[in-house]
Coordinates of C-alpha atoms in Angstrom, one line a residue:
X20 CA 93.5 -65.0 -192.4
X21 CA 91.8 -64.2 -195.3
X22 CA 90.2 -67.5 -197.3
X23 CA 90.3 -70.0 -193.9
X24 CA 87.4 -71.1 -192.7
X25 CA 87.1 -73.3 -189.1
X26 CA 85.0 -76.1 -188.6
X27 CA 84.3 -77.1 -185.2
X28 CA 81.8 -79.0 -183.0
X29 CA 78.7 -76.5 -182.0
X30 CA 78.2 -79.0 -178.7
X31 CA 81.8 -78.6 -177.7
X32 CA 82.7 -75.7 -179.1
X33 CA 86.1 -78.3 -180.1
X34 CA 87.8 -76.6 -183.1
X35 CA 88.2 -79.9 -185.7
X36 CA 90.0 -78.6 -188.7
X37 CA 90.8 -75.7 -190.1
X38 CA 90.6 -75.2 -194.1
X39 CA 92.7 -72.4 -196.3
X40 CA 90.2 -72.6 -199.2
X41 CA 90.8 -69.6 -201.2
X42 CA 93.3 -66.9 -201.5
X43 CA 91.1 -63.8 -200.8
X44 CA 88.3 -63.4 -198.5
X45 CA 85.0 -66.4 -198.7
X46 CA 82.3 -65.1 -199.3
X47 CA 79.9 -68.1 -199.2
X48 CA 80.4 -71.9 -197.5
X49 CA 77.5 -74.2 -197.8
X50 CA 77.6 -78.0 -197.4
X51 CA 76.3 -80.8 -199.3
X52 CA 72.9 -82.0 -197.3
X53 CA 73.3 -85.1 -199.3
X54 CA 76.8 -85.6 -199.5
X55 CA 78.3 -84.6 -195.8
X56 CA 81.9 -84.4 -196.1
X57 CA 81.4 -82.6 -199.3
X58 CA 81.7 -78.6 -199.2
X59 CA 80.8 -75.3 -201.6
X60 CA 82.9 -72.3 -201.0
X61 CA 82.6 -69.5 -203.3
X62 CA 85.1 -66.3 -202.9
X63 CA 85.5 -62.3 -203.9
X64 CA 87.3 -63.5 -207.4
X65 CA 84.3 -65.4 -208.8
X66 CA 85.4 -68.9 -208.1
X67 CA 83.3 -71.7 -206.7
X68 CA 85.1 -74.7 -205.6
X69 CA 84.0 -78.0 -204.5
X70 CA 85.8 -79.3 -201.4
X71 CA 86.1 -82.7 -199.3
X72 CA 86.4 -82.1 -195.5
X73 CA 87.4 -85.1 -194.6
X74 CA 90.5 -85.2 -196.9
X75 CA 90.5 -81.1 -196.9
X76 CA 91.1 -82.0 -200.7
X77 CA 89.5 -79.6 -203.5
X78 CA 87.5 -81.5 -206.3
X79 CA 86.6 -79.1 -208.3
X80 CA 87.5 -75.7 -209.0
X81 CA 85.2 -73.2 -211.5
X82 CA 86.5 -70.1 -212.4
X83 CA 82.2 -69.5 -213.7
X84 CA 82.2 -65.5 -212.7
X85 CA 83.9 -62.3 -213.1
X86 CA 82.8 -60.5 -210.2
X87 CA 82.5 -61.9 -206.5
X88 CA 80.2 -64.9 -205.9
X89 CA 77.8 -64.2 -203.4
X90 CA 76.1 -67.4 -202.9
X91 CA 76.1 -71.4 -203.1
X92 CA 73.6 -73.7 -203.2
X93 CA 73.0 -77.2 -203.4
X94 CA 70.4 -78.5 -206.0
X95 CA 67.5 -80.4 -203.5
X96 CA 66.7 -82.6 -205.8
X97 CA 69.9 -83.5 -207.3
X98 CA 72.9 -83.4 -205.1
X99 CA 75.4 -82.9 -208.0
X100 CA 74.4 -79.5 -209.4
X101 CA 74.6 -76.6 -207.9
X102 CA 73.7 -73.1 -208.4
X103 CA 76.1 -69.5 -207.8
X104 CA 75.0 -66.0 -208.5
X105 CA 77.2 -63.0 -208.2
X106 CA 77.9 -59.6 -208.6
X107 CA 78.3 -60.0 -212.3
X108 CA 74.3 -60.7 -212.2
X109 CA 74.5 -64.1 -213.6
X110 CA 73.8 -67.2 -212.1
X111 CA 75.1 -70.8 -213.4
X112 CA 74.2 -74.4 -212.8
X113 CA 77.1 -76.6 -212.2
X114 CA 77.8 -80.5 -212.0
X115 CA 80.4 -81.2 -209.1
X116 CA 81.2 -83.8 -210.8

């Protein structure tokens, strides 16, 4: 289905959840190395959202480009930015929160 992503156990190969984040197809999932239940999709529309596992509840959703968004990335040094860049050949810097 297009937008669902599965996360499961890579010892047990045990699916644990399964997410419908966005309505078209992901393009990028990336978690939080700081923040573990915390989640960056990113999808062919342009929009990055922010997502909690644990609750499957979105936090934030940032409509930031035009054209798909190809990637997601955590800040290493501060765990609540993040960067996107996309086809639209921009890149932003967000606060998740």
């Amino acid at each position: 289905m297009p937008g669902q992503a599965q996360a499961s156990d890579l010892l047990t190969t045990t699916k644990l959840r399964s997410l419908l984040f966005h309505h078209l197809f992901l393009s990028s999932v990336f978690f939080n190395p700081y923040h573990k239940n915390q989640l960056a999709s990113s999808d062919y529309e342009g929009c990055v959202c922010i997502w909690d596992v644990s609750s499957s509840t979105k936090l934030v959703n940032h409509q930031e480009h035009s054209k798909r968004v190809w990637s997601v990335v955590y800040n290493p040094s501060e765990p609540t930015m993040y960067a996107s860049g996309s086809d639209d050949c921009t890149g932003t810097q967000q606060c998740v929160i």
